[in-house]
mmCIF file with all atom_site columns, C-alpha atoms and ligand atoms in Angstrom:
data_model
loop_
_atom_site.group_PDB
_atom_site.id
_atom_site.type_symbol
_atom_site.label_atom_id
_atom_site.label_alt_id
_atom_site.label_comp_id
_atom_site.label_asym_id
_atom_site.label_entity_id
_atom_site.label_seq_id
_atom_site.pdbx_PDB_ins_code
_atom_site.Cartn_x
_atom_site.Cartn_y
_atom_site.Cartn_z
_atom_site.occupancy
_atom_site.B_iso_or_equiv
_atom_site.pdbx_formal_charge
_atom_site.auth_seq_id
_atom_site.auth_comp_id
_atom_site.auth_asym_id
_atom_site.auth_atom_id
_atom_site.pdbx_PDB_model_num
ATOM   1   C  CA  . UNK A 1 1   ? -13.644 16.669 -11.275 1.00 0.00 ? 1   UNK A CA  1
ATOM   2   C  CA  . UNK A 1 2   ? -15.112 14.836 -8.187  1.00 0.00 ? 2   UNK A CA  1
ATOM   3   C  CA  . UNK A 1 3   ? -15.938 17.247 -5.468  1.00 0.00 ? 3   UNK A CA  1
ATOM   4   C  CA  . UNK A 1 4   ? -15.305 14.498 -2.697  1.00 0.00 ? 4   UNK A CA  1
ATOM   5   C  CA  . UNK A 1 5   ? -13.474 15.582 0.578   1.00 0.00 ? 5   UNK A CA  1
ATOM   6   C  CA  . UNK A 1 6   ? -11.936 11.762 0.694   1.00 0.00 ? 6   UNK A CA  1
ATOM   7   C  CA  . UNK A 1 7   ? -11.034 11.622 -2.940  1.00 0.00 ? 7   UNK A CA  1
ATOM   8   C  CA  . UNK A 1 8   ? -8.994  15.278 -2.215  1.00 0.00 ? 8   UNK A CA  1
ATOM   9   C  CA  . UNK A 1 9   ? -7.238  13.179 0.797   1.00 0.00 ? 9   UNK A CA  1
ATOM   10  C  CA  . UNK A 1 10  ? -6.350  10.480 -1.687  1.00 0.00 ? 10  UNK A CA  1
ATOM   11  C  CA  . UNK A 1 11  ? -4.988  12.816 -4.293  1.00 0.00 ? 11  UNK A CA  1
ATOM   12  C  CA  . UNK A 1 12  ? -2.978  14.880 -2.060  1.00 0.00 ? 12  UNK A CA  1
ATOM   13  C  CA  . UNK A 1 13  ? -5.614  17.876 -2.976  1.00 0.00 ? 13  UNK A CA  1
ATOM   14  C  CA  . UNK A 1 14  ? -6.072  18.436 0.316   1.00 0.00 ? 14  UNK A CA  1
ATOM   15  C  CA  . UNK A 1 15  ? -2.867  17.587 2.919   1.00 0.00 ? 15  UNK A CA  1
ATOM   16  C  CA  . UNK A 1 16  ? -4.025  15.117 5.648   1.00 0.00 ? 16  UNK A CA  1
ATOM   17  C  CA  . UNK A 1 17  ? -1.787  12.870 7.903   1.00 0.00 ? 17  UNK A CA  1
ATOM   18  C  CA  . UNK A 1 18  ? -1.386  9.492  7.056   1.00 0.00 ? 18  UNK A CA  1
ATOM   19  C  CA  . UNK A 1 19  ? -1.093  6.575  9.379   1.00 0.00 ? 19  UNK A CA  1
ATOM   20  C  CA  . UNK A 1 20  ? -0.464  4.437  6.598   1.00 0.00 ? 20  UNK A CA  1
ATOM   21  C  CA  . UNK A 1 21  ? -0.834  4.120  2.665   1.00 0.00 ? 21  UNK A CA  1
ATOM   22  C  CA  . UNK A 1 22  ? -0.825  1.765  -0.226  1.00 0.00 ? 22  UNK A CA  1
ATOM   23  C  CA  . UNK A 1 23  ? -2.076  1.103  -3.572  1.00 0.00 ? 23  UNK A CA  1
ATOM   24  C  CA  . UNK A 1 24  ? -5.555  0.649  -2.449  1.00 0.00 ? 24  UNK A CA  1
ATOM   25  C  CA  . UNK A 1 25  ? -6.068  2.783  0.307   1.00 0.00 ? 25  UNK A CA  1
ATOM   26  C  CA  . UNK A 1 26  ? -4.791  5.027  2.775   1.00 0.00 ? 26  UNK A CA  1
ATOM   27  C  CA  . UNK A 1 27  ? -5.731  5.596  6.926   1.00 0.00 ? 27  UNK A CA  1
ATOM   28  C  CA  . UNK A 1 28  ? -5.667  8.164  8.830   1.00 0.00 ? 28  UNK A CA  1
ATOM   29  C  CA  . UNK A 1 29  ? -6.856  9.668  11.901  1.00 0.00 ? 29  UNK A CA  1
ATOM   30  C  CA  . UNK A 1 30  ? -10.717 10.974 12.226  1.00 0.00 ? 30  UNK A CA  1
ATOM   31  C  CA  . UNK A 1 31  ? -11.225 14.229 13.403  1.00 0.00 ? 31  UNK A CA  1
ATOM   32  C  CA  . UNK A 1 32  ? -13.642 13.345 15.891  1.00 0.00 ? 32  UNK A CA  1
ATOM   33  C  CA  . UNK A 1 33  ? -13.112 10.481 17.531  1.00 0.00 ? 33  UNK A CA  1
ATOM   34  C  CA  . UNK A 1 34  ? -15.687 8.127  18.856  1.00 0.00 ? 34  UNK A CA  1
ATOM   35  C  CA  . UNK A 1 35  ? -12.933 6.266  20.771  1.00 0.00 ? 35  UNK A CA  1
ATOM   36  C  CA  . UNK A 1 36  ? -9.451  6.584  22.031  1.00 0.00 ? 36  UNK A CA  1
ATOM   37  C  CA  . UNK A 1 37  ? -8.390  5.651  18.828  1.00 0.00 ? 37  UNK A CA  1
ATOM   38  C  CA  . UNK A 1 38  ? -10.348 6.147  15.457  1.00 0.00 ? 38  UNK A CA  1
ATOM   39  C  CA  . UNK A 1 39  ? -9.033  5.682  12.033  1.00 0.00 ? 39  UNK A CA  1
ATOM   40  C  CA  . UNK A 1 40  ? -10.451 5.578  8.726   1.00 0.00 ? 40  UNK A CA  1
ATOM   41  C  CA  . UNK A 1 41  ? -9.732  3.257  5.982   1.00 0.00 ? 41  UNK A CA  1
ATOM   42  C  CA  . UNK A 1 42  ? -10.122 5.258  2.646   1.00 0.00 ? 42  UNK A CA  1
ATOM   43  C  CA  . UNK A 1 43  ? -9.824  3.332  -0.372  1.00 0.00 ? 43  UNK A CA  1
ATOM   44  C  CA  . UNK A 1 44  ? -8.648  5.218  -3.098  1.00 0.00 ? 44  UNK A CA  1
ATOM   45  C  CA  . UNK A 1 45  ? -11.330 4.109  -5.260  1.00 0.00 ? 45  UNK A CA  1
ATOM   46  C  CA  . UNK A 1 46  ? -14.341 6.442  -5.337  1.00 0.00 ? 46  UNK A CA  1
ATOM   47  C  CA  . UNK A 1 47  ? -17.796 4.768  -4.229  1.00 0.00 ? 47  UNK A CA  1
ATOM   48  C  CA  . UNK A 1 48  ? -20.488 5.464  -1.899  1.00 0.00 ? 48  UNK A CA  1
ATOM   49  C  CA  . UNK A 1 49  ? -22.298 1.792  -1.125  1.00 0.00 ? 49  UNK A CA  1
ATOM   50  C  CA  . UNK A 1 50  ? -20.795 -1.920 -1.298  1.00 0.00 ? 50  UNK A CA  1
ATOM   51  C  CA  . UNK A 1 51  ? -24.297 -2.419 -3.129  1.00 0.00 ? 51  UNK A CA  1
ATOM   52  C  CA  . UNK A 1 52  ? -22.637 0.119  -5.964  1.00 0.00 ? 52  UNK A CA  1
ATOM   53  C  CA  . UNK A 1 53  ? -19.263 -1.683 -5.939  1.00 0.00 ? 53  UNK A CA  1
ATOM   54  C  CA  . UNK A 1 54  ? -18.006 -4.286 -8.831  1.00 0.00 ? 54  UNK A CA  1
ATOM   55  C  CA  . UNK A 1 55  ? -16.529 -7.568 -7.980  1.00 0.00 ? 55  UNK A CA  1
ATOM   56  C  CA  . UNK A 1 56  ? -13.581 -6.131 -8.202  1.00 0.00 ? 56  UNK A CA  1
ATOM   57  C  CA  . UNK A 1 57  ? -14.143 -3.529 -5.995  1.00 0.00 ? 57  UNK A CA  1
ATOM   58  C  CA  . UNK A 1 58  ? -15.314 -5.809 -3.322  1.00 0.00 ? 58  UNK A CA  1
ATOM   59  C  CA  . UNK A 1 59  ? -12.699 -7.923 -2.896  1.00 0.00 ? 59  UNK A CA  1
ATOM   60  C  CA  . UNK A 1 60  ? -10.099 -4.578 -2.772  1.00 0.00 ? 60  UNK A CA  1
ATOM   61  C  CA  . UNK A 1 61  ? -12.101 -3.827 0.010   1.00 0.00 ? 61  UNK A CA  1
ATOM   62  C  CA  . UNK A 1 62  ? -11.489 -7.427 1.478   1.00 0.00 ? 62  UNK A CA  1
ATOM   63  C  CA  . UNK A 1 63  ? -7.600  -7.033 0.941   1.00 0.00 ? 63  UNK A CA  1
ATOM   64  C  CA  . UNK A 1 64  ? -8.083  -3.434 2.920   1.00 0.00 ? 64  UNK A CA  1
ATOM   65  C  CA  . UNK A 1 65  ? -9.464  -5.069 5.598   1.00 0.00 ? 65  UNK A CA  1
ATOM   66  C  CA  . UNK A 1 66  ? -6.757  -8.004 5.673   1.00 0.00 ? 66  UNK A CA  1
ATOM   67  C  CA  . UNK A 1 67  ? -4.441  -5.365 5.750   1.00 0.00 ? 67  UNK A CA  1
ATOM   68  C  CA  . UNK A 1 68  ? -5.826  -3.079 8.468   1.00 0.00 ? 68  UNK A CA  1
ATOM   69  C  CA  . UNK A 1 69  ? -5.615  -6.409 10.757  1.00 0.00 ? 69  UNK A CA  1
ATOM   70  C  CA  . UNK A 1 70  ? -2.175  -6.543 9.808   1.00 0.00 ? 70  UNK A CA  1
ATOM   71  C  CA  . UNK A 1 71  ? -1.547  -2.827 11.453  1.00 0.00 ? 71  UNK A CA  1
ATOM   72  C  CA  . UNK A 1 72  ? -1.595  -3.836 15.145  1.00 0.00 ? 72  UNK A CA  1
ATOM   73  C  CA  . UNK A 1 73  ? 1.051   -1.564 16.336  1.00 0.00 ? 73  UNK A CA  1
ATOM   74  C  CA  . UNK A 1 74  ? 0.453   1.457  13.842  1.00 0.00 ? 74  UNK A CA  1
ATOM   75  C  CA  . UNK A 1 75  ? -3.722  1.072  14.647  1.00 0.00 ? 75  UNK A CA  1
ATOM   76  C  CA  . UNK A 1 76  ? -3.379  -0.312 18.481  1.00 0.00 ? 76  UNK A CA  1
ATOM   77  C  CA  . UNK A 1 77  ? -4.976  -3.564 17.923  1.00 0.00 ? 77  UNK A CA  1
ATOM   78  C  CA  . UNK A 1 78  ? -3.694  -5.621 20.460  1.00 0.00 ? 78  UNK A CA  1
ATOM   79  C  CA  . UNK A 1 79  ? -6.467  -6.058 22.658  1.00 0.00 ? 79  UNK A CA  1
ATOM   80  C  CA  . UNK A 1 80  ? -9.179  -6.078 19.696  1.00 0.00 ? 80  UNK A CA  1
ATOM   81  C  CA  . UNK A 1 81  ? -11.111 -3.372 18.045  1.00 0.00 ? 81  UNK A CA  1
ATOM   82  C  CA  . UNK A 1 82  ? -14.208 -2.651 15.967  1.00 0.00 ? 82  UNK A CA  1
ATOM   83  C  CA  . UNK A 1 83  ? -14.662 -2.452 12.390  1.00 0.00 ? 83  UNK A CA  1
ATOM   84  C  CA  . UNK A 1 84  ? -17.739 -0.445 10.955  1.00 0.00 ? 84  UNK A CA  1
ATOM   85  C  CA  . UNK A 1 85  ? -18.803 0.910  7.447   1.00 0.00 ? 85  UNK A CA  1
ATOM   86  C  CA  . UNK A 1 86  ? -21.572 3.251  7.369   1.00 0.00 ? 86  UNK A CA  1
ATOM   87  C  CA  . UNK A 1 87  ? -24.248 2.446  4.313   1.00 0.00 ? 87  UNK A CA  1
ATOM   88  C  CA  . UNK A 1 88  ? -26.824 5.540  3.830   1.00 0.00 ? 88  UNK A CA  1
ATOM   89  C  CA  . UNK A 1 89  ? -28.807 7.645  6.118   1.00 0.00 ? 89  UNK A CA  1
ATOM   90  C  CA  . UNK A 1 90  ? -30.288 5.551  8.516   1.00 0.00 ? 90  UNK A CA  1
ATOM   91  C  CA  . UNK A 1 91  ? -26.469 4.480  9.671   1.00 0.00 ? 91  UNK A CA  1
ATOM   92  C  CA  . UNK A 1 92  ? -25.237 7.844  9.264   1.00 0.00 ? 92  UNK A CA  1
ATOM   93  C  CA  . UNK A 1 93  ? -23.222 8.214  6.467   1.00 0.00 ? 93  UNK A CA  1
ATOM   94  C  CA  . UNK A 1 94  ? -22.077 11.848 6.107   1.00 0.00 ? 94  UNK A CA  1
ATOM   95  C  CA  . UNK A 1 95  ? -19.165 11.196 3.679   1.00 0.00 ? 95  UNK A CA  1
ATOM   96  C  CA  . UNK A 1 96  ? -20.312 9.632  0.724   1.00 0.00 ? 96  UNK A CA  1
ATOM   97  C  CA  . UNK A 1 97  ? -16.862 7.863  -0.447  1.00 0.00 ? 97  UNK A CA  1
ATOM   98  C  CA  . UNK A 1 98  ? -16.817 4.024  0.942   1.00 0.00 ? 98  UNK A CA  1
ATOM   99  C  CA  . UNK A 1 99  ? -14.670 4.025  4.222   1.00 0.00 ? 99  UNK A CA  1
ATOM   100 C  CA  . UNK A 1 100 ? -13.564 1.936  7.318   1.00 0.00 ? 100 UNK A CA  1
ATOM   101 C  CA  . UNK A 1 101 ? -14.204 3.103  10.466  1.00 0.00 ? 101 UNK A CA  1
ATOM   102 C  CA  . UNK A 1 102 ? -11.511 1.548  12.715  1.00 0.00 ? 102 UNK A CA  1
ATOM   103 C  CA  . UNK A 1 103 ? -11.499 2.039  16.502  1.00 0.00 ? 103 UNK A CA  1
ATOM   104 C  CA  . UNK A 1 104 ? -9.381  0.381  18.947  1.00 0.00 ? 104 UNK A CA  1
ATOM   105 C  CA  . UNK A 1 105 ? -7.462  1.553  22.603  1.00 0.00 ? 105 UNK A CA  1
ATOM   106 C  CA  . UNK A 1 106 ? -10.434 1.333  24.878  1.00 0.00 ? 106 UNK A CA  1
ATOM   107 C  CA  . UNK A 1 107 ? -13.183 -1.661 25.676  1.00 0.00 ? 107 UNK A CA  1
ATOM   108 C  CA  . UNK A 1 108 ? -16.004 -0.267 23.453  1.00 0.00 ? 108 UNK A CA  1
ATOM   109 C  CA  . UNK A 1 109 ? -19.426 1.068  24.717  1.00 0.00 ? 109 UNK A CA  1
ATOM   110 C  CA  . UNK A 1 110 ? -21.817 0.014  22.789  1.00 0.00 ? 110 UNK A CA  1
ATOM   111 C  CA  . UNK A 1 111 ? -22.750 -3.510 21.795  1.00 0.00 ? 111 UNK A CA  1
ATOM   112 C  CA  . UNK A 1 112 ? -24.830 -5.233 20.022  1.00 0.00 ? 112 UNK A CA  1
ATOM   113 C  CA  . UNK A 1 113 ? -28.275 -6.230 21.232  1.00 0.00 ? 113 UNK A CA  1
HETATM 114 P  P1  . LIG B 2 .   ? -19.439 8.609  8.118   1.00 0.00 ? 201 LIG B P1  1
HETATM 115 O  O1  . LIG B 2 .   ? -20.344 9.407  9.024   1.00 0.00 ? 201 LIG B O1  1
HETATM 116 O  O2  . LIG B 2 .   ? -19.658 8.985  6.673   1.00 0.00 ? 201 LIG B O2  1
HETATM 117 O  O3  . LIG B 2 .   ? -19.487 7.128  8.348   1.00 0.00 ? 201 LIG B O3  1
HETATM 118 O  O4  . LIG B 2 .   ? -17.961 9.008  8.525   1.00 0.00 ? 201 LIG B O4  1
HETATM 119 C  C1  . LIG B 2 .   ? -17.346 10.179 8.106   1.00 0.00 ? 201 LIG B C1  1
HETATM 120 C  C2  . LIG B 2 .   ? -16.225 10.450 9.080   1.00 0.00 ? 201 LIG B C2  1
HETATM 121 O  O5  . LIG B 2 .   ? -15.346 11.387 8.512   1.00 0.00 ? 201 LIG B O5  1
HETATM 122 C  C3  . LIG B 2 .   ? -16.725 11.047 10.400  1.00 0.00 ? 201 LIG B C3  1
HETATM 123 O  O6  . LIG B 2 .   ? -16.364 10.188 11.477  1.00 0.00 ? 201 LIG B O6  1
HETATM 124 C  C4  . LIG B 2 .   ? -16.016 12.393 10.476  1.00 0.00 ? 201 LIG B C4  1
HETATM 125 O  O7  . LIG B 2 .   ? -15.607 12.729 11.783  1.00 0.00 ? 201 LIG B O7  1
HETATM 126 C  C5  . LIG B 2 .   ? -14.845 12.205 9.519   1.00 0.00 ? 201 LIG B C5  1
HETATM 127 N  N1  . LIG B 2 .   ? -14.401 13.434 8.903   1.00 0.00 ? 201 LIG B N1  1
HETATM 128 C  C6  . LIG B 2 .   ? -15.183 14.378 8.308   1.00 0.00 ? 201 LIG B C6  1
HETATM 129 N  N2  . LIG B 2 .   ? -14.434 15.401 7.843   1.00 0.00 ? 201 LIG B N2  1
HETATM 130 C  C7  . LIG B 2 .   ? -13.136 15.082 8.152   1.00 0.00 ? 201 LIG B C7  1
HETATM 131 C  C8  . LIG B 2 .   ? -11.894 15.756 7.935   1.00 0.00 ? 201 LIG B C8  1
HETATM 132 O  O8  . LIG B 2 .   ? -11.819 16.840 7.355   1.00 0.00 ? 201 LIG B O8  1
HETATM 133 N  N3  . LIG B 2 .   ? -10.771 15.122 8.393   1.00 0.00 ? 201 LIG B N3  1
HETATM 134 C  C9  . LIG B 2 .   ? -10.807 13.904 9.028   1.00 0.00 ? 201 LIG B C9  1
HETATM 135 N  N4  . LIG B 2 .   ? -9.644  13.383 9.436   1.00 0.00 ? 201 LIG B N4  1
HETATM 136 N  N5  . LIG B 2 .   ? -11.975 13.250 9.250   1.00 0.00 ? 201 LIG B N5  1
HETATM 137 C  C10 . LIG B 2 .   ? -13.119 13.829 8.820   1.00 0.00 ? 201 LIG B C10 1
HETATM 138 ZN ZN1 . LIG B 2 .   ? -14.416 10.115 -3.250  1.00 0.00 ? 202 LIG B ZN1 1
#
């Protein structure tokens, strides 16, 4: 049994709202947002690192992302939006199940250097 707060949103364990869901993944809505709008892309397989992931595994994640650009009404896209995946401790990863941070709705405030 995999004590994993995203794998209990995946298997219904846990109720959560869904913005969206297929085969591969499902999105919803963080519970604290770092922008106006933040998502997560969970993909229903369970792994912590894209180091960790098979080739199959890696190119599911490539179809998730295809498919979150695909969202632009359901995710407010329109005017662009930033994509990031935690890896480990020094970028903060707190949940330890592979996920897409999605944010979008506001010009962001951080770049990069
Ligand atoms: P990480 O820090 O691992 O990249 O991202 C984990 C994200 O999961 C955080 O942004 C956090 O706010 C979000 N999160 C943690 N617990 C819950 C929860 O119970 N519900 C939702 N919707 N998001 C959560
Ligand atoms: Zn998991």
């Amino acid at each position: 049994m995999c004590d994993c707060l995203f794998c209990k949103f995946v298997s219904g364990e846990i109720p959560v709202n869904k913005v969206y869901e297929d085969d591969k993944m499902i999105i919803i809505r963080d519970i604290n947002p770092q922008a106006k709008n933040h998502f997560l892309g969970i993909p229903k397989a369970h792994f912590k690192l894209i180091s960790e992931a098979t080739p199959e595994q890696v190119a599911m994640i490539g179809e998730c992302l295809k498919t979150i650009s695909s969202l632009t009404e359901e995710l407010s896209l329109q005017n662009g939006y930033r994509l990031v995946i935690n890896q480990g401790d020094d970028a903060g990863q707190t949940v330890f199940h592979l996920h897409i941070h999605i944010l979008s709705g506001q010009k962001m405030n951080w770049q990069p250097a």
